Coordinates of C-alpha atoms (C1' of nucleotides) in Angstrom, one line a residue:
Chain A
M21 CA 71.7 128.2 116.0
T22 CA 75.4 128.4 116.7
K23 CA 77.5 130.2 114.1
Y24 CA 81.2 129.8 113.6
T25 CA 83.6 132.3 112.1
V26 CA 86.5 130.9 110.1
K27 CA 88.8 130.9 113.1
K28 CA 86.3 129.3 115.4
L29 CA 85.4 126.5 113.0
A30 CA 89.1 126.0 112.3
K31 CA 89.8 125.6 116.0
A32 CA 86.8 123.4 116.5
A33 CA 87.8 121.0 113.8
G34 CA 91.6 121.3 114.2
V35 CA 92.4 122.7 110.8
S36 CA 93.9 126.0 109.6
V37 CA 92.0 129.0 108.5
R38 CA 93.8 128.7 105.2
T39 CA 92.4 125.2 104.8
L40 CA 88.8 126.5 105.2
H41 CA 89.5 129.2 102.6
H42 CA 90.8 126.6 100.3
Y43 CA 87.8 124.3 100.8
D44 CA 85.6 127.2 100.1
R45 CA 87.4 128.2 96.9
I46 CA 87.3 124.6 95.5
G47 CA 83.6 124.3 96.6
L48 CA 84.2 121.5 99.0
L49 CA 82.9 123.3 102.0
K50 CA 81.1 126.6 101.6
P51 CA 80.0 128.8 104.5
S52 CA 76.2 128.9 105.0
I53 CA 76.3 132.7 105.2
R54 CA 78.4 135.5 104.0
T55 CA 78.0 138.7 106.1
A56 CA 77.6 142.0 104.4
V57 CA 81.3 142.7 104.4
G58 CA 82.1 139.2 103.2
Y59 CA 82.9 137.3 106.4
R60 CA 82.3 133.6 106.3
L61 CA 79.9 132.2 108.8
Y62 CA 79.4 128.4 109.2
G63 CA 76.6 126.5 110.9
E64 CA 76.4 123.1 112.6
N65 CA 75.8 121.4 109.3
E66 CA 79.1 122.7 108.0
L67 CA 80.9 121.4 111.1
L68 CA 79.5 118.0 110.5
R69 CA 80.4 118.1 106.8
L70 CA 83.9 119.2 107.7
Q71 CA 84.2 116.2 110.1
Q72 CA 83.1 113.9 107.3
I73 CA 85.7 115.5 105.0
L74 CA 88.5 115.0 107.6
F75 CA 87.4 111.4 108.1
Y76 CA 87.9 110.7 104.4
K77 CA 91.1 112.7 104.4
E78 CA 92.5 110.5 107.1
L79 CA 91.8 107.6 104.7
D80 CA 93.9 109.4 102.2
F81 CA 91.2 110.3 99.7
G82 CA 92.0 113.3 97.6
L83 CA 89.8 116.4 98.0
K84 CA 88.2 115.8 94.7
E85 CA 87.4 112.2 95.6
I86 CA 86.0 113.4 98.9
A87 CA 83.8 115.9 97.1
A88 CA 82.5 113.1 94.9
L89 CA 82.1 110.8 97.9
I90 CA 80.0 113.0 100.1
N91 CA 77.7 113.8 97.2
R92 CA 77.5 110.3 95.8
P93 CA 75.0 107.7 97.0
D94 CA 75.7 105.2 99.7
F95 CA 76.2 102.1 97.5
D96 CA 79.3 103.7 96.0
R97 CA 80.5 104.8 99.3
I98 CA 80.5 101.3 100.7
R99 CA 82.6 100.1 97.8
A100 CA 85.0 103.0 98.3
L101 CA 85.3 102.4 102.0
E102 CA 85.8 98.7 101.6
S103 CA 88.6 99.2 99.1
Q104 CA 90.0 101.7 101.5
K105 CA 89.9 99.1 104.2
Q106 CA 92.0 96.8 102.0
L107 CA 94.4 99.6 101.5
L108 CA 94.7 100.2 105.2
K109 CA 95.3 96.5 105.8
A110 CA 98.1 96.5 103.3
R111 CA 99.6 99.6 104.8
R112 CA 99.6 98.1 108.2
K113 CA 101.4 95.1 106.9
R114 CA 104.0 97.3 105.2
I115 CA 104.5 99.2 108.4
D116 CA 105.1 95.9 110.2
R117 CA 107.7 94.9 107.7
L118 CA 109.3 98.3 107.9
M119 CA 109.5 98.1 111.6
S120 CA 111.4 94.8 111.6
T121 CA 113.7 96.1 108.9
L122 CA 114.2 99.1 111.0
D123 CA 115.1 97.1 114.0
K124 CA 117.6 95.0 112.0
T125 CA 119.1 98.2 110.6
I126 CA 119.5 99.7 114.0
L127 CA 121.1 96.6 115.3
H128 CA 123.4 96.5 112.4
I129 CA 124.6 100.1 112.9
K130 CA 124.9 99.5 116.6
G131 CA 127.2 96.6 115.9
K132 CA 129.4 98.8 113.8
I133 CA 129.4 101.4 116.5
K134 CA 130.5 98.8 119.0
M135 CA 133.4 97.9 116.8
N136 CA 134.4 101.5 116.6
Y137 CA 134.1 101.8 120.3
E138 CA 136.5 98.9 120.8
E139 CA 138.9 100.5 118.4
L140 CA 139.3 103.2 121.0
Y141 CA 141.4 100.9 123.1
E142 CA 143.7 100.3 120.1
G143 CA 146.6 101.7 122.1
L144 CA 146.7 98.4 123.9
P145 CA 146.4 94.8 122.5
K146 CA 142.9 94.2 121.1
E147 CA 141.9 91.4 123.4
Q148 CA 142.6 93.7 126.3
A149 CA 139.9 96.1 125.3
A150 CA 137.0 93.8 126.3
A151 CA 138.7 92.8 129.5
W152 CA 139.3 96.4 130.5
R153 CA 135.8 97.4 129.7
K154 CA 134.5 94.5 131.7
E155 CA 136.4 95.4 134.8
A156 CA 135.3 99.0 134.4
L157 CA 131.8 97.9 134.1
E158 CA 132.1 96.0 137.4
K159 CA 133.6 99.0 139.2
W160 CA 131.5 101.8 137.8
P161 CA 128.6 100.2 136.0
D162 CA 126.6 103.4 135.8
Q163 CA 129.6 105.4 134.6
V164 CA 130.2 103.0 131.7
K165 CA 126.6 102.9 130.7
Q166 CA 126.5 106.7 130.7
S167 CA 129.7 106.8 128.7
E168 CA 128.3 104.5 126.0
K169 CA 125.1 106.6 125.9
V170 CA 127.2 109.6 125.3
L171 CA 129.2 107.9 122.6
I172 CA 126.0 106.7 120.8
G173 CA 124.7 110.3 120.9
M174 CA 127.9 111.7 119.5
S175 CA 128.4 112.4 115.8
M176 CA 131.0 110.4 113.9
E177 CA 133.3 113.4 113.5
E178 CA 133.3 114.2 117.1
F179 CA 134.0 110.6 117.9
E180 CA 136.9 110.5 115.4
V181 CA 138.5 113.7 116.7
L182 CA 138.1 112.5 120.3
K183 CA 139.5 109.1 119.5
S184 CA 142.6 110.3 117.6
G185 CA 143.3 112.9 120.2
F186 CA 143.0 110.4 123.0
K187 CA 145.2 107.9 121.2
E188 CA 147.9 110.5 120.6
N189 CA 147.8 111.6 124.2
F190 CA 148.1 108.0 125.3
E191 CA 151.1 107.4 123.1
T192 CA 152.8 110.5 124.3
L193 CA 152.4 109.3 127.9
A194 CA 153.8 105.9 126.9
S195 CA 156.7 107.6 125.3
L196 CA 157.4 109.8 128.3
C197 CA 157.3 106.7 130.5
G198 CA 159.7 104.9 128.2
H199 CA 162.1 107.8 128.4
G200 CA 162.2 107.6 132.2
A201 CA 160.3 110.8 132.8
D202 CA 159.2 111.7 136.4
P203 CA 155.5 111.0 136.9
A204 CA 155.3 114.2 138.9
S205 CA 157.2 116.3 136.3
E206 CA 155.4 119.2 134.7
R207 CA 155.5 117.7 131.2
V208 CA 153.9 114.5 132.4
Q209 CA 151.4 116.3 134.5
Q210 CA 150.4 118.4 131.6
E211 CA 149.7 115.3 129.5
I212 CA 147.8 113.7 132.4
D213 CA 145.6 116.8 132.5
R214 CA 144.8 116.3 128.9
H215 CA 144.2 112.6 129.6
Y216 CA 141.8 113.5 132.5
H217 CA 139.8 115.8 130.3
Y218 CA 139.6 113.2 127.5
I219 CA 138.3 110.7 130.0
L220 CA 135.8 113.3 131.2
R221 CA 134.5 113.7 127.7
F222 CA 134.1 110.0 127.2
W223 CA 132.2 109.8 130.5
G224 CA 130.0 112.5 129.3
K225 CA 129.3 114.0 132.8
P226 CA 131.3 117.1 133.5
G227 CA 132.1 118.2 137.1
N228 CA 134.2 116.5 139.7
Q229 CA 135.1 113.0 138.7
V230 CA 138.4 112.8 140.5
E231 CA 137.5 109.8 142.6
A232 CA 136.6 107.8 139.6
Y233 CA 139.7 109.1 137.8
K234 CA 141.8 107.9 140.7
G235 CA 140.2 104.5 140.4
L236 CA 141.2 104.5 136.8
G237 CA 144.8 104.8 137.9
E238 CA 144.4 101.6 139.9
L239 CA 143.1 99.9 136.8
Y240 CA 146.3 100.7 135.0
L241 CA 148.3 99.4 137.9
A242 CA 146.2 96.2 138.2
D243 CA 146.5 95.4 134.5
P244 CA 149.2 92.8 133.9
R245 CA 149.8 94.2 130.4
Y246 CA 151.2 97.4 132.0
T247 CA 152.8 96.1 135.1
G248 CA 154.9 93.2 133.8
T249 CA 156.0 94.3 130.3
G250 CA 159.6 94.9 129.5
G251 CA 161.0 98.5 129.9
A252 CA 159.5 100.9 132.3
P253 CA 156.5 99.8 134.3
F254 CA 153.9 101.8 132.5
G255 CA 151.0 100.9 134.8
L256 CA 152.8 102.1 137.8
F257 CA 153.9 105.2 136.0
M258 CA 150.3 106.0 135.1
K259 CA 149.1 105.4 138.7
Q260 CA 151.7 107.6 140.2
A261 CA 151.1 110.3 137.6
I262 CA 147.4 110.2 138.2
D263 CA 147.7 110.1 142.0
H264 CA 150.0 113.2 141.9
Y265 CA 147.6 114.9 139.5
V266 CA 144.6 114.2 141.7
T267 CA 146.2 115.3 145.0
S268 CA 147.6 118.5 143.4
L269 CA 144.1 119.5 142.2
P270 CA 142.4 122.3 144.0
A271 CA 139.6 121.1 146.2
Chain B
M24 CA 131.4 96.2 86.3
T25 CA 127.7 96.4 85.4
K26 CA 126.6 99.7 84.1
Y27 CA 123.0 100.9 84.2
T28 CA 121.3 103.4 81.9
V29 CA 118.6 105.5 83.4
K30 CA 115.8 103.2 82.3
K31 CA 117.6 100.0 83.5
L32 CA 118.3 101.4 86.9
A33 CA 114.8 102.7 87.1
K34 CA 113.4 99.3 86.3
A35 CA 115.8 97.6 88.7
A36 CA 114.8 99.8 91.6
G37 CA 111.2 100.3 90.7
V38 CA 111.2 104.0 90.2
S39 CA 110.5 106.3 87.2
V40 CA 113.2 107.7 84.9
R41 CA 111.9 111.2 85.9
T42 CA 112.7 110.3 89.5
L43 CA 116.3 109.6 88.7
H44 CA 116.6 112.8 86.7
H45 CA 115.2 114.6 89.7
Y46 CA 117.6 112.9 92.2
D47 CA 120.4 113.8 89.9
R48 CA 119.4 117.5 89.7
I49 CA 119.0 117.9 93.4
G50 CA 122.3 116.0 93.9
L51 CA 120.8 113.1 95.8
L52 CA 122.0 110.5 93.4
K53 CA 124.4 111.3 90.6
P54 CA 125.4 108.9 87.9
S55 CA 128.9 107.6 88.2
I56 CA 129.6 108.5 84.5
R57 CA 128.3 110.8 81.9
T58 CA 128.9 109.5 78.3
A59 CA 130.3 111.9 75.7
V60 CA 126.8 112.8 74.6
G61 CA 125.5 113.2 78.1
Y62 CA 123.9 109.9 78.9
R63 CA 123.7 108.9 82.5
L64 CA 125.4 105.7 83.5
Y65 CA 125.1 104.3 87.0
G66 CA 127.2 101.5 88.7
E67 CA 126.5 99.1 91.5
N68 CA 127.3 101.7 94.1
E69 CA 124.6 103.9 92.8
L70 CA 122.1 101.0 92.9
L71 CA 122.9 100.4 96.5
R72 CA 122.6 104.1 97.3
L73 CA 119.3 104.2 95.5
Q74 CA 118.0 101.3 97.6
Q75 CA 119.1 103.2 100.7
I76 CA 117.3 106.2 99.5
L77 CA 114.1 104.2 98.9
F78 CA 114.4 102.7 102.3
Y79 CA 114.4 106.0 104.0
K80 CA 111.7 107.2 101.7
E81 CA 109.5 104.4 102.8
L82 CA 110.0 105.8 106.3
D83 CA 108.6 109.1 105.0
F84 CA 111.8 111.0 105.3
G85 CA 112.0 114.0 102.9
L86 CA 114.6 113.9 100.2
K87 CA 116.6 116.6 101.9
E88 CA 116.6 114.7 105.1
I89 CA 117.6 111.6 103.3
A90 CA 120.5 113.4 101.7
A91 CA 121.6 114.4 105.2
L92 CA 121.1 111.0 106.6
I93 CA 123.2 109.1 104.1
N94 CA 126.0 111.5 104.5
R95 CA 125.8 111.8 108.2
P96 CA 127.6 109.4 110.6
D97 CA 126.0 106.3 112.1
F98 CA 125.4 107.8 115.5
D99 CA 123.0 110.3 114.1
R100 CA 121.3 107.7 112.0
I101 CA 120.5 105.6 115.0
R102 CA 118.7 108.5 116.6
A103 CA 116.8 109.3 113.4
L104 CA 115.8 105.7 112.9
E105 CA 114.7 105.2 116.4
S106 CA 112.5 108.3 116.4
Q107 CA 111.1 107.0 113.1
K108 CA 110.3 103.7 114.8
Q109 CA 108.2 105.6 117.3
L110 CA 106.4 107.4 114.4
L111 CA 105.7 104.0 112.7
K112 CA 104.3 102.7 116.0
A113 CA 102.0 105.7 116.3
R114 CA 100.9 105.4 112.7
R115 CA 100.0 101.8 113.1
K116 CA 97.8 102.6 116.1
R117 CA 96.1 105.3 114.1
I118 CA 95.5 102.8 111.3
D119 CA 93.9 100.4 113.7
R120 CA 91.6 103.1 115.0
L121 CA 90.7 104.1 111.4
M122 CA 90.0 100.5 110.6
S123 CA 87.5 100.1 113.4
T124 CA 85.9 103.5 112.6
L125 CA 85.7 102.3 109.0
D126 CA 84.0 99.1 110.0
K127 CA 81.4 101.0 112.0
T128 CA 80.8 103.4 109.1
I129 CA 80.3 100.6 106.7
L130 CA 77.9 98.8 109.0
H131 CA 76.0 102.1 109.5
I132 CA 75.7 102.6 105.7
K133 CA 74.7 99.0 105.2
G134 CA 72.0 99.5 107.7
K135 CA 70.7 102.4 105.7
I136 CA 70.9 100.3 102.5
K137 CA 68.9 97.5 104.1
M138 CA 66.2 100.0 104.9
N139 CA 66.1 101.1 101.3
Y140 CA 66.1 97.5 100.2
E141 CA 63.0 96.8 102.2
E142 CA 61.4 99.8 100.6
L143 CA 61.5 97.8 97.4
Y144 CA 58.6 95.8 98.6
E145 CA 56.6 98.9 99.2
G146 CA 54.0 97.6 96.7
L147 CA 52.8 95.3 99.4
P148 CA 52.1 96.1 103.0
K149 CA 55.3 96.9 104.9
E150 CA 55.3 94.0 107.4
Q151 CA 55.0 91.6 104.5
A152 CA 58.4 92.6 103.1
A153 CA 60.4 90.9 105.9
A154 CA 58.2 87.8 105.8
W155 CA 58.6 87.4 102.1
R156 CA 62.3 87.9 102.2
K157 CA 62.6 85.4 105.0
E158 CA 60.8 82.8 103.0
A159 CA 62.8 83.5 100.0
L160 CA 65.9 83.1 102.1
E161 CA 64.8 79.7 103.2
K162 CA 64.0 78.5 99.7
W163 CA 67.0 80.0 97.8
P164 CA 69.5 81.2 100.4
D165 CA 72.3 81.6 97.9
Q166 CA 70.1 83.4 95.5
V167 CA 69.1 86.0 98.0
K168 CA 72.6 86.5 99.3
Q169 CA 73.8 87.0 95.7
S170 CA 71.0 89.4 95.1
E171 CA 71.9 91.5 98.1
K172 CA 75.5 91.5 97.1
V173 CA 74.4 92.8 93.7
L174 CA 72.3 95.5 95.2
I175 CA 75.1 96.6 97.5
G176 CA 77.4 96.9 94.5
M177 CA 74.8 98.9 92.6
S178 CA 74.8 102.7 92.5
M179 CA 72.0 104.7 94.1
E180 CA 70.7 105.8 90.7
E181 CA 70.7 102.4 89.2
F182 CA 68.9 101.2 92.3
E183 CA 66.3 103.9 92.1
V184 CA 65.6 103.3 88.4
L185 CA 65.3 99.6 89.0
K186 CA 63.1 100.1 92.0
S187 CA 60.6 102.5 90.4
G188 CA 60.4 100.4 87.2
F189 CA 59.7 97.3 89.2
K190 CA 57.1 99.0 91.2
E191 CA 55.3 100.3 88.1
N192 CA 55.4 96.9 86.5
F193 CA 54.0 95.3 89.7
E194 CA 51.2 97.9 89.8
T195 CA 50.3 97.3 86.2
L196 CA 50.1 93.6 86.8
A197 CA 47.9 94.2 89.9
S198 CA 45.7 96.5 87.8
L199 CA 45.4 93.9 85.0
C200 CA 44.4 91.3 87.5
G201 CA 41.9 93.6 89.0
H202 CA 40.3 94.1 85.6
G203 CA 39.9 90.4 85.1
A204 CA 42.6 90.0 82.4
D205 CA 43.5 86.5 81.3
P206 CA 46.9 85.4 82.8
A207 CA 47.8 83.9 79.4
S208 CA 46.8 87.0 77.4
E209 CA 49.5 88.7 75.4
R210 CA 49.2 91.9 77.4
V211 CA 49.7 90.1 80.7
Q212 CA 52.5 87.9 79.3
Q213 CA 54.3 91.0 78.1
E214 CA 54.2 92.5 81.5
I215 CA 55.3 89.2 83.0
D216 CA 58.3 89.2 80.7
R217 CA 59.3 92.6 82.1
H218 CA 58.7 91.3 85.5
Y219 CA 60.9 88.3 84.9
H220 CA 63.7 90.5 83.6
Y221 CA 63.5 92.8 86.6
I222 CA 63.8 89.8 88.9
L223 CA 66.8 88.7 86.9
R224 CA 68.4 92.0 87.4
F225 CA 67.8 91.9 91.1
W226 CA 69.2 88.4 91.3
G227 CA 72.3 89.7 89.5
K228 CA 73.0 86.4 87.7
P229 CA 72.0 86.4 84.0
G230 CA 71.2 83.2 82.2
N231 CA 68.5 80.6 82.8
Q232 CA 66.7 81.3 86.1
V233 CA 63.4 79.9 85.0
E234 CA 63.2 77.3 87.8
A235 CA 63.7 79.9 90.4
Y236 CA 61.3 82.1 88.7
K237 CA 58.7 79.4 88.7
G238 CA 59.3 79.0 92.5
L239 CA 58.6 82.7 92.8
G240 CA 55.2 82.1 91.3
E241 CA 54.5 79.7 94.1
L242 CA 55.6 82.2 96.6
Y243 CA 52.9 84.6 95.3
L244 CA 50.3 81.8 95.5
A245 CA 51.3 80.8 99.1
D246 CA 51.2 84.4 100.3
P247 CA 47.9 84.9 102.2
R248 CA 47.9 88.6 101.4
Y249 CA 47.5 87.7 97.7
T250 CA 45.3 84.6 97.9
G251 CA 42.6 85.7 100.3
T252 CA 42.1 89.4 99.7
G253 CA 38.9 90.8 98.3
G254 CA 38.6 91.2 94.5
A255 CA 40.6 89.0 92.1
P256 CA 42.9 86.4 93.6
F257 CA 46.2 88.2 92.7
G258 CA 48.5 85.4 94.0
L259 CA 46.8 82.8 91.8
F260 CA 46.8 85.2 88.9
M261 CA 50.5 85.7 89.2
K262 CA 51.2 82.0 89.6
Q263 CA 49.2 81.2 86.5
A264 CA 50.8 84.0 84.5
I265 CA 54.3 82.9 85.5
D266 CA 53.6 79.3 84.8
H267 CA 52.3 80.1 81.4
Y268 CA 55.3 82.3 80.8
V269 CA 57.8 79.7 81.8
T270 CA 56.3 76.8 79.8
S271 CA 56.0 79.0 76.7
L272 CA 59.6 79.9 76.9
P273 CA 61.9 78.4 74.3
A274 CA 64.0 75.5 75.8
Chain C
dT12 C1' 123.4 102.5 54.0
dC13 C1' 119.2 104.0 55.4
dT14 C1' 115.4 103.8 58.2
dT15 C1' 112.7 102.7 62.1
dG16 C1' 111.8 102.3 66.9
dA17 C1' 113.4 102.6 71.4
dC18 C1' 116.1 105.3 74.1
dT19 C1' 118.2 109.6 75.8
dC20 C1' 118.7 114.6 76.8
dT21 C1' 117.0 119.3 78.5
dT22 C1' 113.5 122.7 79.3
dA23 C1' 109.5 123.8 81.2
dC24 C1' 104.9 123.9 82.8
dC25 C1' 101.3 121.0 85.8
dT26 C1' 99.8 118.9 90.2
dT27 C1' 98.0 118.7 95.5
dA28 C1' 96.8 120.8 99.5
dC29 C1' 97.7 123.8 101.5
dG30 C1' 101.8 127.6 103.9
dT31 C1' 103.2 132.1 103.9
dC32 C1' 103.3 136.6 103.1
dA33 C1' 101.3 141.3 101.6
dT34 C1' 97.9 144.6 101.7
dA35 C1' 93.7 146.2 103.3
dG36 C1' 89.2 146.4 105.5
dC37 C1' 86.5 145.4 110.0
dC38 C1' 85.3 145.1 114.9
dT39 C1' 85.6 145.6 119.7
dA40 C1' 87.3 147.0 124.1
dC41 C1' 89.5 150.2 127.0
Chain D
dG22 C1' 89.3 156.9 119.0
dT23 C1' 92.8 154.0 118.5
dA24 C1' 95.2 149.6 119.3
dG25 C1' 95.1 144.8 118.7
dG26 C1' 92.9 141.0 116.8
dC27 C1' 89.9 139.4 113.4
dT28 C1' 88.7 139.1 108.4
dA29 C1' 89.3 139.3 103.2
dT30 C1' 91.6 138.5 98.7
dG31 C1' 95.6 137.8 95.8
dA32 C1' 99.7 135.9 94.7
dC33 C1' 103.8 133.3 95.2
dG34 C1' 106.1 129.1 97.4
dT35 C1' 106.6 124.1 98.5
dA36 C1' 107.6 118.7 97.7
dA37 C1' 108.3 115.1 94.6
dG38 C1' 107.8 114.2 90.8
dG39 C1' 104.1 113.8 86.1
dT40 C1' 103.7 115.0 81.6
dA41 C1' 104.7 116.9 77.3
dA42 C1' 107.6 119.1 73.7
dG43 C1' 111.6 119.3 70.8
dA44 C1' 115.7 117.2 69.6
dG45 C1' 119.7 114.2 69.6
dT46 C1' 121.4 109.0 69.8
dC47 C1' 121.8 104.1 69.4
dA48 C1' 121.1 99.3 67.6
dA49 C1' 119.0 96.4 64.3
dG50 C1' 116.8 94.9 60.3
dA51 C1' 115.7 95.8 55.0

DNA sequence: TCTTGACTCTTACCTTACGTCATAGCCTAC
DNA sequence: GTAGGCTATGACGTAAGGTAAGAGTCAAGA
């Protein structure tokens, strides 16, 4: 006859030793033998009984109810089990409802996030945002997807900090351009460096992204909002500044 | 602006007053106002927040987690909700497995009950039981189904008491028949009265069941085990006793 | 105006099914 | 023979409230 010590029975049934102590104390599952020094020893019967107990526990019966159930006759058990079946059915329905509510909630929040994301481009006219993003999506689809994944995984505070810093940086560059600064000047290059690092953080992937960043310069150049507007040609300014920055970077 | 007292808010949201006190103490949901004497007053905002809380609670978040969730930004919430969705999926699967195990268990127990049920006819040779039940099922299918439903719903003790009483009654009748008692005699009729009431309890439905009981008499008569055996013709004895009993009953 | 009944407050112990020490004895293997 | 792993009991901790006690408050009818 196989004998189990507490730990062995616990492992066999997937419960904790403390649980067995507890069941012993409340009289739900007592060891078949106590050794001379008080060690608990369980037999096969106890393992079976424990499995019964765990079965009822899965069904959310309380330990007292379980104690009653496994002593009480079969007729009563059938009634208990059948009412439990009803409970399970109801619970499954509730879970289904929760799941759909959950999906709706997630979609709702994602909608809000998308709005925030578009606010990022506030520096330029609002309609522009979508267009710019669309073009970026064509040029570097993986890049943009990765970027959005990063944003989704970012906390609201991080996002806010990043956004406002980026905006400020962008406005500084616009201002420098407006004042006729040289795209290759140290002041502008300093700001472009910040710009580059913001872009890197939006893109999520660290490391060498110079090629993509160079492409971003062309995007500024190609954008009619930046090439044609009155005053200094901001798109060209950005492209030149970025080109200079990229070529002056250490290999 | 609508204001809710504790009880009103509790009723509106379907929780207990104690729960609101608790949420106040742990800082999860504080009333917008405390009156001069310390009464809690909640506004619409608090109702909405409470609904949020209950939503997360349905998803099995702990109160601390909920407090974190409803303060934390949307990006984090999406992640939490999405992992919760996975949990719900897993739980639904587990419920499905439980349901099928439950069905099997119920069937198993019902099988055992059926065996016990057949023991009921122990007074007569074992093979007879099934045959008798089959015939009864043809004559009064609803009656028998109802009877089994009643037995299933009965506790083991009730069943045992009923069974042994019925058996004893049956044996007394057999003995009376064996000693050549008159089916219409008071002693036999007294026993038949007990018999009738046992049958009523097996059938579960109280009220006038005389017609069916009369039919039962014919069943005894038609049964070759009772008509042809050596000694007194027990089947005929029972039919006559039952007939006499039924006709002598008050309308 | 007084009283009654419904409501409110705080404080504080109770519950379930264990988890988590703390302290101490036991057993086995090198 | 001693270290490392097992065992025991006892006692306190946990989450999310339930339940009860003692006391103050409010609105309405007699």
